[in-house]
Coordinates of C-alpha atoms in Angstrom, one line a residue:
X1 CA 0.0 0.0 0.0
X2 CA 3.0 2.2 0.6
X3 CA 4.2 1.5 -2.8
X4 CA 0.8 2.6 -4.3
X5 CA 1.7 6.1 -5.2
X6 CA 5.1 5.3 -6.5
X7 CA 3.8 3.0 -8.6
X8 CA 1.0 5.8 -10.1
X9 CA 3.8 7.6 -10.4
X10 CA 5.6 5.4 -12.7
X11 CA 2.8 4.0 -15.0
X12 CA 2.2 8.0 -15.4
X13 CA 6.0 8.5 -16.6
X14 CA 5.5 5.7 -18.9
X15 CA 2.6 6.7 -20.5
X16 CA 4.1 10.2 -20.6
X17 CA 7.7 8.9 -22.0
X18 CA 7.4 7.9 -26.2
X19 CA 7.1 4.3 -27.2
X20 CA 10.3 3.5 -29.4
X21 CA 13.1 3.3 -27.2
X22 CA 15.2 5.2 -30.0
X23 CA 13.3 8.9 -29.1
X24 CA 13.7 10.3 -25.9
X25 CA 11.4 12.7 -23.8
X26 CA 13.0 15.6 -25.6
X27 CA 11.9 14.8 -28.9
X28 CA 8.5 14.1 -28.3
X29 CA 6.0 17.9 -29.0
X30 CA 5.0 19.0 -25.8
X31 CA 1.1 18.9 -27.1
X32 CA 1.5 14.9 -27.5
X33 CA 3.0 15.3 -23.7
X34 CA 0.0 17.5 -22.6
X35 CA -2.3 14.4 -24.3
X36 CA -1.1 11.8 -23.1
X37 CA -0.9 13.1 -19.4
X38 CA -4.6 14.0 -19.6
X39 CA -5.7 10.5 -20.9
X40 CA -4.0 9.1 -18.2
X41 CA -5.1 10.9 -15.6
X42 CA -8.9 10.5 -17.3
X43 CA -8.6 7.0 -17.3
X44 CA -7.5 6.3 -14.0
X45 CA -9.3 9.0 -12.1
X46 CA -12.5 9.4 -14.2
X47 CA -14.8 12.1 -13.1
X48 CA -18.6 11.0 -12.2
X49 CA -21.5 13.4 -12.6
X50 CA -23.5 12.8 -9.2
X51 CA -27.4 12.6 -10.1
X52 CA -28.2 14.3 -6.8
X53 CA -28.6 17.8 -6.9
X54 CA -26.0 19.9 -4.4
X55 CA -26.6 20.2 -0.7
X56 CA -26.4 24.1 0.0
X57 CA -23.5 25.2 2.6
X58 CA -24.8 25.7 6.3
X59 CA -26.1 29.1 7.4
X60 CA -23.1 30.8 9.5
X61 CA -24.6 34.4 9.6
X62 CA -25.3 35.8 13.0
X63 CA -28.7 36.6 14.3
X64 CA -29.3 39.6 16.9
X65 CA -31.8 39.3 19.3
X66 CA -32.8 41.6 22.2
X67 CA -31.8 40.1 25.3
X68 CA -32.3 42.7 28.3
X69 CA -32.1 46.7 29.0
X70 CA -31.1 48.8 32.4
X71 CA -32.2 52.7 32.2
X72 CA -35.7 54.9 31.8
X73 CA -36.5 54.5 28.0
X74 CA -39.1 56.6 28.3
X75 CA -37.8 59.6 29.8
X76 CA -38.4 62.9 28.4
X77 CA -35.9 65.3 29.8
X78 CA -32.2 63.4 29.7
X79 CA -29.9 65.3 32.4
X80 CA -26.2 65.4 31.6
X81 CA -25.0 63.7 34.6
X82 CA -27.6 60.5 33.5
X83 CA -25.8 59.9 30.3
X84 CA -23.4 56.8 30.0
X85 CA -19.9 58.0 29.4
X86 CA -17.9 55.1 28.9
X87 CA -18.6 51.1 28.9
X88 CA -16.5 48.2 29.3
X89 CA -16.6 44.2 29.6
X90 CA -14.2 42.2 31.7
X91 CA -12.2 41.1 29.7
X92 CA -11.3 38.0 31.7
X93 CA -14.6 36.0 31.9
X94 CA -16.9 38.3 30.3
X95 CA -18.9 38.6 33.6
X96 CA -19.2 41.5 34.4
X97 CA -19.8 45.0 33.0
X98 CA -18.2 48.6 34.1
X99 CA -20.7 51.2 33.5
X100 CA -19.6 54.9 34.2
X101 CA -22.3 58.1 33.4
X102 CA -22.1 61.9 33.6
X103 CA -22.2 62.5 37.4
X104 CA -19.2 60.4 38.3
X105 CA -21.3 57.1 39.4
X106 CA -20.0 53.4 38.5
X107 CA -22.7 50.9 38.4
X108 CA -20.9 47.5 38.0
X109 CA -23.4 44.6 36.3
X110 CA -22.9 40.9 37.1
X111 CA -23.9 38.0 35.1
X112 CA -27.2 36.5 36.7
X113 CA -25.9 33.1 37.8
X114 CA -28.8 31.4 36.4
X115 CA -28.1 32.5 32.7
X116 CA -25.0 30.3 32.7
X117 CA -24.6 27.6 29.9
X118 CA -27.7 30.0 28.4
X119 CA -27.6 33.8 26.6
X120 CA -26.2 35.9 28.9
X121 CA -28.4 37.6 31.3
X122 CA -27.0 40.4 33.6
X123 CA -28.1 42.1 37.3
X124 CA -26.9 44.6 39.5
X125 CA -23.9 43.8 41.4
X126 CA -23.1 47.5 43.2
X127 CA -23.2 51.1 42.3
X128 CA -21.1 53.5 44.2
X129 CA -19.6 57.6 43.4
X130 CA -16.4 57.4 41.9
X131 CA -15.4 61.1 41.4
X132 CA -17.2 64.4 42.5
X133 CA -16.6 67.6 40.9
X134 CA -13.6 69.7 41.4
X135 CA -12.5 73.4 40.9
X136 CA -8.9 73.9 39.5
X137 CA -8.0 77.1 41.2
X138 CA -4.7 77.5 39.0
X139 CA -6.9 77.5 35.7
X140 CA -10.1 78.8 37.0
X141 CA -12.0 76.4 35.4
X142 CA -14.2 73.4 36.7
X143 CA -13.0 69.8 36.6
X144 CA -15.8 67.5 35.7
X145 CA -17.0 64.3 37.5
X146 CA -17.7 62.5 34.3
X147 CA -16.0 59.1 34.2
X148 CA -14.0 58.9 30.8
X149 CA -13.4 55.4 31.1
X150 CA -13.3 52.0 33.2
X151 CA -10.6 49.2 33.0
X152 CA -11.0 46.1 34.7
X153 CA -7.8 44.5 36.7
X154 CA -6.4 41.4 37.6
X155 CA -8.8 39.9 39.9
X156 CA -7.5 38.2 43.3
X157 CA -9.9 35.7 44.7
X158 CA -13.3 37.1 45.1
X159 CA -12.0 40.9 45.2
X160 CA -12.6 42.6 41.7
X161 CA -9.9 45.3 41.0
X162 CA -10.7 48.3 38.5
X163 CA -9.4 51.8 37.1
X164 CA -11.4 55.1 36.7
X165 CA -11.0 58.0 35.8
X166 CA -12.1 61.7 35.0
X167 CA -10.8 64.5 32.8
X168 CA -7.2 64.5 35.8
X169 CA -7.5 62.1 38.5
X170 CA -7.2 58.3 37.8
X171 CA -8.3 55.9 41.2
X172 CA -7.8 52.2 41.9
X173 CA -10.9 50.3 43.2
X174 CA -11.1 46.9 45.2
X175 CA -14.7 45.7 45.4
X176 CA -15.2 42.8 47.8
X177 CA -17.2 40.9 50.2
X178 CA -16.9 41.7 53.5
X179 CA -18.3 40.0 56.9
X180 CA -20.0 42.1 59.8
X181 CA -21.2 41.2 62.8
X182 CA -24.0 42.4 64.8
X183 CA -23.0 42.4 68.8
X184 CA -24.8 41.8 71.7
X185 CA -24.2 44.0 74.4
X186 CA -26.9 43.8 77.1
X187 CA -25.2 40.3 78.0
X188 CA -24.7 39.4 82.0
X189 CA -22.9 37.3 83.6
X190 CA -23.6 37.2 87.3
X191 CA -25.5 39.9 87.7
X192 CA -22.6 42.1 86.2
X193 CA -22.1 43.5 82.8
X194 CA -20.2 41.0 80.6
X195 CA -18.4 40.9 77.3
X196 CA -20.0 41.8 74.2
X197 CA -20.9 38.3 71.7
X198 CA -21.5 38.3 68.4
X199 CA -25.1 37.5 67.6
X200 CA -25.3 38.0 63.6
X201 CA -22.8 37.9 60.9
X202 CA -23.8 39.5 57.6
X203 CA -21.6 39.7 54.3
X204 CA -22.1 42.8 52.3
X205 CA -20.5 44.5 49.2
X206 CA -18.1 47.1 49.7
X207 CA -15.9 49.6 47.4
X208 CA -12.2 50.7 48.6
X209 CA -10.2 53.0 47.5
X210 CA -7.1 51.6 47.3
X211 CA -4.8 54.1 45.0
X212 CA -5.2 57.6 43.6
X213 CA -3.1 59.2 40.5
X214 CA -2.9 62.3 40.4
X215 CA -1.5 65.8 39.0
X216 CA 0.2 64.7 36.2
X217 CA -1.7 65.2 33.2
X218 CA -1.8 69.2 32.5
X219 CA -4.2 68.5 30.1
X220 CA -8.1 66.0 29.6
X221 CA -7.2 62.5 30.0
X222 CA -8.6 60.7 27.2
X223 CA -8.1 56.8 27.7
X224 CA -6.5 54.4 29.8
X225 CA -5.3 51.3 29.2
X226 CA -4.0 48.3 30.8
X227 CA -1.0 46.3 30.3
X228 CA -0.8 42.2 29.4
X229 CA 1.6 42.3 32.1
X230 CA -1.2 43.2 34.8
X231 CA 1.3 45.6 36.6
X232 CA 1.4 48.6 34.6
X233 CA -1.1 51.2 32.6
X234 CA -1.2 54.1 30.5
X235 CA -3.0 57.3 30.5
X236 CA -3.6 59.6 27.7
X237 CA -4.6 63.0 27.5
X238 CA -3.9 65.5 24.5
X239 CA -0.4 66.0 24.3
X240 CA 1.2 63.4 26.6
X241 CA 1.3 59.6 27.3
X242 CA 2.2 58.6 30.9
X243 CA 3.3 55.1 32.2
X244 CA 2.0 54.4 35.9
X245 CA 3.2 51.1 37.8
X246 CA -0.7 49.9 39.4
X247 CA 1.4 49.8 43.2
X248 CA 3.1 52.7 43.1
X249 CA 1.8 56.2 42.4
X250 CA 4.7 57.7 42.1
X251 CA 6.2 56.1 39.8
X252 CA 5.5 57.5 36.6
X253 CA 7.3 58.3 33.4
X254 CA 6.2 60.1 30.5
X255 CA 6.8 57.9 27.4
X256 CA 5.2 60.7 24.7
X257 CA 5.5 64.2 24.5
X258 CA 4.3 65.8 21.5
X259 CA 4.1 69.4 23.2
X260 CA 5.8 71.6 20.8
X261 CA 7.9 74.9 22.8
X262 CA 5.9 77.1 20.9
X263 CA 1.9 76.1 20.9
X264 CA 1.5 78.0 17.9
X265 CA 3.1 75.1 16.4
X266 CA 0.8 72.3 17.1
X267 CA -0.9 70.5 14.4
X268 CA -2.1 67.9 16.2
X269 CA -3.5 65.9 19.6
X270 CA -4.0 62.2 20.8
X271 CA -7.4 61.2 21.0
X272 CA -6.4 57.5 22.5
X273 CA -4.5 55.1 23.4
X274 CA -4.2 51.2 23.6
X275 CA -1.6 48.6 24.6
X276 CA -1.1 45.4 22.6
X277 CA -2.7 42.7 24.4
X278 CA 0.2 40.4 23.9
X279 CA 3.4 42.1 23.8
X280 CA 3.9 44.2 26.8
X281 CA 6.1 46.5 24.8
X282 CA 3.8 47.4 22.4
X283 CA 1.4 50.5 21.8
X284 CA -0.7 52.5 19.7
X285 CA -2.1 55.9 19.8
X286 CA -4.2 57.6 17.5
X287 CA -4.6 61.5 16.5
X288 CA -6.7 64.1 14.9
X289 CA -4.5 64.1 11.9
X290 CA -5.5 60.5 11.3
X291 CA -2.6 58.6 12.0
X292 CA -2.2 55.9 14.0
X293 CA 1.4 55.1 15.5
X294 CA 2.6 52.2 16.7
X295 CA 5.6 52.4 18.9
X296 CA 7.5 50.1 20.7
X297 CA 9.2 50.5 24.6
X298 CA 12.2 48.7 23.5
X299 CA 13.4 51.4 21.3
X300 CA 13.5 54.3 23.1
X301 CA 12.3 55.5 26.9
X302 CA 10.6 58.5 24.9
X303 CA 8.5 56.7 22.1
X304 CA 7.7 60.4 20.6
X305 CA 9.5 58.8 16.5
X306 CA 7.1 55.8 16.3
X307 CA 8.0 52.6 14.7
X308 CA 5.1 52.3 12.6
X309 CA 2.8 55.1 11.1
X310 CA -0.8 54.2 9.8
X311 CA -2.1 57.2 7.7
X312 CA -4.8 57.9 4.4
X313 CA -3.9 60.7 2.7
X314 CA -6.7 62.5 1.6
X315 CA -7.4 63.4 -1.9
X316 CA -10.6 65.4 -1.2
X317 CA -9.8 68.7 0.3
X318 CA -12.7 70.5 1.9
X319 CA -13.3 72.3 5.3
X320 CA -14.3 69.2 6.8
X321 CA -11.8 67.2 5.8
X322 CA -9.6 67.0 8.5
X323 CA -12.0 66.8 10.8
X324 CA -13.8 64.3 9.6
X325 CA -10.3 62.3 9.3
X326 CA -9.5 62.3 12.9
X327 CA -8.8 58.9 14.6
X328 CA -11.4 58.7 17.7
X329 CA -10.4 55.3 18.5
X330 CA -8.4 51.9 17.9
X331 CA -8.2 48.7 19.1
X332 CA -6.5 45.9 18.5
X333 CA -7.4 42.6 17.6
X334 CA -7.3 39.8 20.4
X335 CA -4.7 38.2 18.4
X336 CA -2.9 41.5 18.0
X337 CA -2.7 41.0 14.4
X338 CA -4.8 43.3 13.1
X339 CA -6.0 47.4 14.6
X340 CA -9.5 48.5 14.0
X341 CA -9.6 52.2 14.0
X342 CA -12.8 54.4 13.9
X343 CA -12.8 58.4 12.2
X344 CA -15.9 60.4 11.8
X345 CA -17.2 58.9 8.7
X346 CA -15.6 55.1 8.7
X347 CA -14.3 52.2 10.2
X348 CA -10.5 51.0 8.4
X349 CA -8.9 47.6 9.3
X350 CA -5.3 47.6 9.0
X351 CA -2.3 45.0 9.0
X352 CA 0.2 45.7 11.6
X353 CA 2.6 44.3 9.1
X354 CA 1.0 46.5 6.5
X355 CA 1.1 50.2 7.6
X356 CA 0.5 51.9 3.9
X357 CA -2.8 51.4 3.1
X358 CA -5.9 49.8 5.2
X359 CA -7.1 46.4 4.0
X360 CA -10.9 47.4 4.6
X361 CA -12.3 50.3 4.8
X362 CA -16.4 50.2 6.0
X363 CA -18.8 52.9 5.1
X364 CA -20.9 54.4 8.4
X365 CA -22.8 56.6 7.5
X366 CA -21.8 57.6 4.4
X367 CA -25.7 60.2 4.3
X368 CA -24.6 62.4 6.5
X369 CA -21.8 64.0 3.7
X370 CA -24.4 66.3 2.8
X371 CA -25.1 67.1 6.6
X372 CA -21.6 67.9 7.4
X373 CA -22.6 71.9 8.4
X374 CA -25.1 71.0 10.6
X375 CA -23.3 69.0 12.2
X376 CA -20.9 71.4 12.5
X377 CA -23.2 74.2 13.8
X378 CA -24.5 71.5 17.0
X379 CA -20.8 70.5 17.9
X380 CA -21.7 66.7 16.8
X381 CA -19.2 66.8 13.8
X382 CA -16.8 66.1 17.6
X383 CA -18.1 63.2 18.7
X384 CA -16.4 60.2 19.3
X385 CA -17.3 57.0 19.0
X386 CA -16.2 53.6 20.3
X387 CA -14.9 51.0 18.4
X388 CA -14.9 46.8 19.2
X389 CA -13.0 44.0 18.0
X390 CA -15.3 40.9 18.8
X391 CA -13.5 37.9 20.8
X392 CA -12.8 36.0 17.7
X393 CA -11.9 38.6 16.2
X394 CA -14.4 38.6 13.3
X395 CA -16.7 41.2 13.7
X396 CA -16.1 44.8 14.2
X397 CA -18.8 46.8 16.3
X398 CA -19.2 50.7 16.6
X399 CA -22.0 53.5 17.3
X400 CA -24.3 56.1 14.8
X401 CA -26.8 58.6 15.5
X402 CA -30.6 58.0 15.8
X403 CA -29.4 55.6 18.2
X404 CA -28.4 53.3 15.5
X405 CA -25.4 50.3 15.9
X406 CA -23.3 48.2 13.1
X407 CA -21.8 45.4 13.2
X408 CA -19.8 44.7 10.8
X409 CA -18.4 41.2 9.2
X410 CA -14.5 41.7 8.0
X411 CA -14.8 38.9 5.8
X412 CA -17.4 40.9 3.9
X413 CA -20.4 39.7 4.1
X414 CA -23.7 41.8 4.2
X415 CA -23.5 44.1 7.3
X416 CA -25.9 44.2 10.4
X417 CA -27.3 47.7 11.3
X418 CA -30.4 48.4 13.5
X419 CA -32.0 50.7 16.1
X420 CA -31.1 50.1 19.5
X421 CA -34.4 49.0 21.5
X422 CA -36.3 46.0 22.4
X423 CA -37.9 45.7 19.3
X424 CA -34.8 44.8 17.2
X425 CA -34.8 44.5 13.7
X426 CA -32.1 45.1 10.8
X427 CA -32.8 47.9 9.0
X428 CA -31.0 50.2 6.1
X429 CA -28.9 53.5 7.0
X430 CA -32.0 56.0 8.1
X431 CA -32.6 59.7 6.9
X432 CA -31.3 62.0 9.6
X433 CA -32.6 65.1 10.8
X434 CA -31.1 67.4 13.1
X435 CA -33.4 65.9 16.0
X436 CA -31.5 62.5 15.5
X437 CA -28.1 64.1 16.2
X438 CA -28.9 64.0 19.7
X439 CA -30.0 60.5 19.9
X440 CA -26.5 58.7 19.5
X441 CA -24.6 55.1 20.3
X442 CA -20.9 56.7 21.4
X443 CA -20.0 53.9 23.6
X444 CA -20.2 50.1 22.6
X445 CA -18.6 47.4 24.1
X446 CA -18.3 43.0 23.2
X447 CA -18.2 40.4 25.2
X448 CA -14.5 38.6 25.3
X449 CA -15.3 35.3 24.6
X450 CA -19.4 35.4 23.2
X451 CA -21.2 36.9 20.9
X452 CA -23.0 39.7 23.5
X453 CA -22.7 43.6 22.8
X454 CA -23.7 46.3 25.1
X455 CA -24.7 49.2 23.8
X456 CA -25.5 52.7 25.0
X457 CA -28.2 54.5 24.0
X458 CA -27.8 58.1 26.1
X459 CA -28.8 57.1 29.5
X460 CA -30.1 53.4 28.0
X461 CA -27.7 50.4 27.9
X462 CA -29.2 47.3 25.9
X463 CA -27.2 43.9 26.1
X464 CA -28.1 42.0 22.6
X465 CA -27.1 38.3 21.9
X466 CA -26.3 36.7 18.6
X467 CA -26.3 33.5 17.7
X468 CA -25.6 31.8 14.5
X469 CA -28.2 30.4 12.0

């Protein structure tokens, strides 16, 4: 049976080789070659026309339904300080969810223990106030409590470990169970007061602060972002990128300065940050001139000449233009192969091998073109919106307006765009008008190992599940 092949072989050599031993292989055409190959292979491997007709390839497109929603839908008047300002999974298990709004509240949600081995189904696990407003007496100007973002930590035991922060102040949270007693004190022994006993023990939830960073971003923090090492972070504002060590304060180095001596002489700011979730050595940030730059700890202490530079240029010129271009946000992928990056108009997918040109580029909301003043006129042309790898790194996930969501497949398939609410249904790219520029998905957020997205809708969040058909 080993000898089988060989033995193909062979026969195939001889049928291909001329039949007078006086001619060799060179002298015979090549179109009696080509012939006499292709009979061969004809005879001894004939093809069969099956009578049945072909079975049709199994349905893997995903199918969103409406799982749950926390928030009043039906409110009329939306105050500032009820709006959800950032959004994030754990990225360990999936679990749990980090919600931070407006007024400087963190609501954590944790998976309903029931909805294991099921879709998803999540509860409140605590709520407490993370930061209050501030006045900067130095700058005469008011420090918002808005939380910018949440990052989940290394979790030890039962404690859950998180960072938050606001426009200058990032704090370290433990959340934890903890036992308390209830004492008897009217006990008597003899007659005679004696000592106190415990009659009840009770375990609640409690928050601690456990670390504060602080005054040492001279401008709005932006993004955080933890390290695969699960020791050290980064913080972002406009100008600078700082590198904090979670246990120590203190110690902090700046490992980007783009402050030019002369402001007149800036031409751009970073909008975010990300560290590679594999390489502990390896970051992106992203700015309002579009670029993306990847830079690497290795090389230099002050990572201000990046390795890498990810950048479109523009051929359209218009007064929107750069605007419009500006990188809001960029992840990577889980495998770290690929960076999904989010402007105004589009989301790109890019190679981090191939820096020159993205190798996607997915349309939005390619209507609003003709909308671009208004837009300008209300301030939305600024918004930012999230971006999402999905855990498997197929799917890409950001916000619109009207309170719309996409989710789109990389591999190219049609696209999945609908309305967050309860009644959820795919639907084409809407008409806006000016009231729907108020009604806006700028946070979204995927579940790390399932198909579950969180959205939020202004002071709404919606969890949907997808499953395939």
């Amino acid at each position: 049976n080993h000898c089988a092949p060989n033995n193909l072989f062979c026969l195939f050599l001889a049928q291909l080789s001329p039949h007078s031993s006086q001619h060799s292989l060179t002298h015979t055409p090549p179109e009696a070659v080509v012939k006499r190959g292709f009979f061969f292979i004809m005879t001894m491997f004939p093809f069969t026309r099956s009578s049945s007709k072909p079975t049709s390839s199994p349905k893997t497109s995903l199918q969103w339904h409406y799982q749950q929603h926390f928030g009043d839908i039906h409110a009329k008047e939306i105050k500032e300080e009820d709006v959800i300002s950032c959004l994030e999974f754990d990225q360990q298990t999936g679990d749990y969810i980090g919600v931070g709004d407006g007024g400087g509240r963190v609501v954590l949600l944790e998976r309903n223990p029931d909805s294991y081995g099921q879709l998803p189904e999540y509860q409140v696990f605590t709520e407490f106030q993370s930061h209050e407003p501030k006045f900067d007496t130095l700058k005469s100007e008011e420090i918002s409590q808005q939380i910018k973002m949440i990052k989940w930590g290394p979790r030890v035991g039962d404690a859950h470990f998180l960072l938050t922060t606001n426009a200058k102040t990032i704090k370290a949270w433990k959340i934890y169970k903890k036992n308390v007693f209830s004492w008897d004190r009217s006990r008597k022994v003899n007659g005679s007061l004696g000592l106190p006993r415990s009659k009840e023990k009770k375990t609640i939830l409690t928050h601690q602060q456990k670390e504060v960073y602080k005054n040492q971003h001279e401008f709005t923090i932006n993004s955080i972002s933890l390290n695969s090492d699960q020791e050290t972070f980064l913080s972002a504002d406009d100008l600078r990128i700082n590198l904090w060590y979670l246990g120590r304060p203190e110690a902090k180095m700046t490992i980007v300065d783009i402050k030019p001596e002369n402001m007149a002489d800036l031409t751009e700011v970073i909008t975010s940050s990300c560290f590679h979730p594999q390489e502990c050595n390896t970051f992106l940030y992203t700015t309002t001139s579009g670029t993306i730059k990847l830079c690497d700890l290795r090389q230099n202490a002050l990572c201000n000449n990046s390795s890498k530079e990810f950048f479109v240029k523009q051929i359209d010129r218009s007064f929107f233009s750069e605007t419009i271009a500006a990188v809001s946000d960029a992840k990577f992928s889980p495998d770290g192969r690929y960076i999904v990056s989010r402007d105004y108009m589009s989301l790109k997918i890019w190679d981090v091998n191939m820096p020159k040109k993205p190798l996607k580029t997915l349309y939005v909301h390619e209507s609003l073109r003709t909308k671009l003043y208004d837009l300008y006129e209300n301030d939305c042309i600024f918004d930012k919106f999230d971006c999402n790898f999905s855990g498997c790194g197929n799917y890409v996930l950001t916000g619109s307006y009207k309170n719309y969501f996409n989710i789109f497949d990389i591999k190219g398939k049609k696209p999945f765009s609908a309305e967050a609410s309860r009644k959820l249904k795919p639907k084409k790219e809407p008409n806006y008008t000016n009231a729907d520029f108020f009604k806006k998905c700028l946070r979204t957020a995927w579940h790390p190992k399932e198909n579950c997205t969180a959205i939020a809708a202004v002071n709404s969040l919606y969890i949907f599940t997808g499953q395939y058909k």
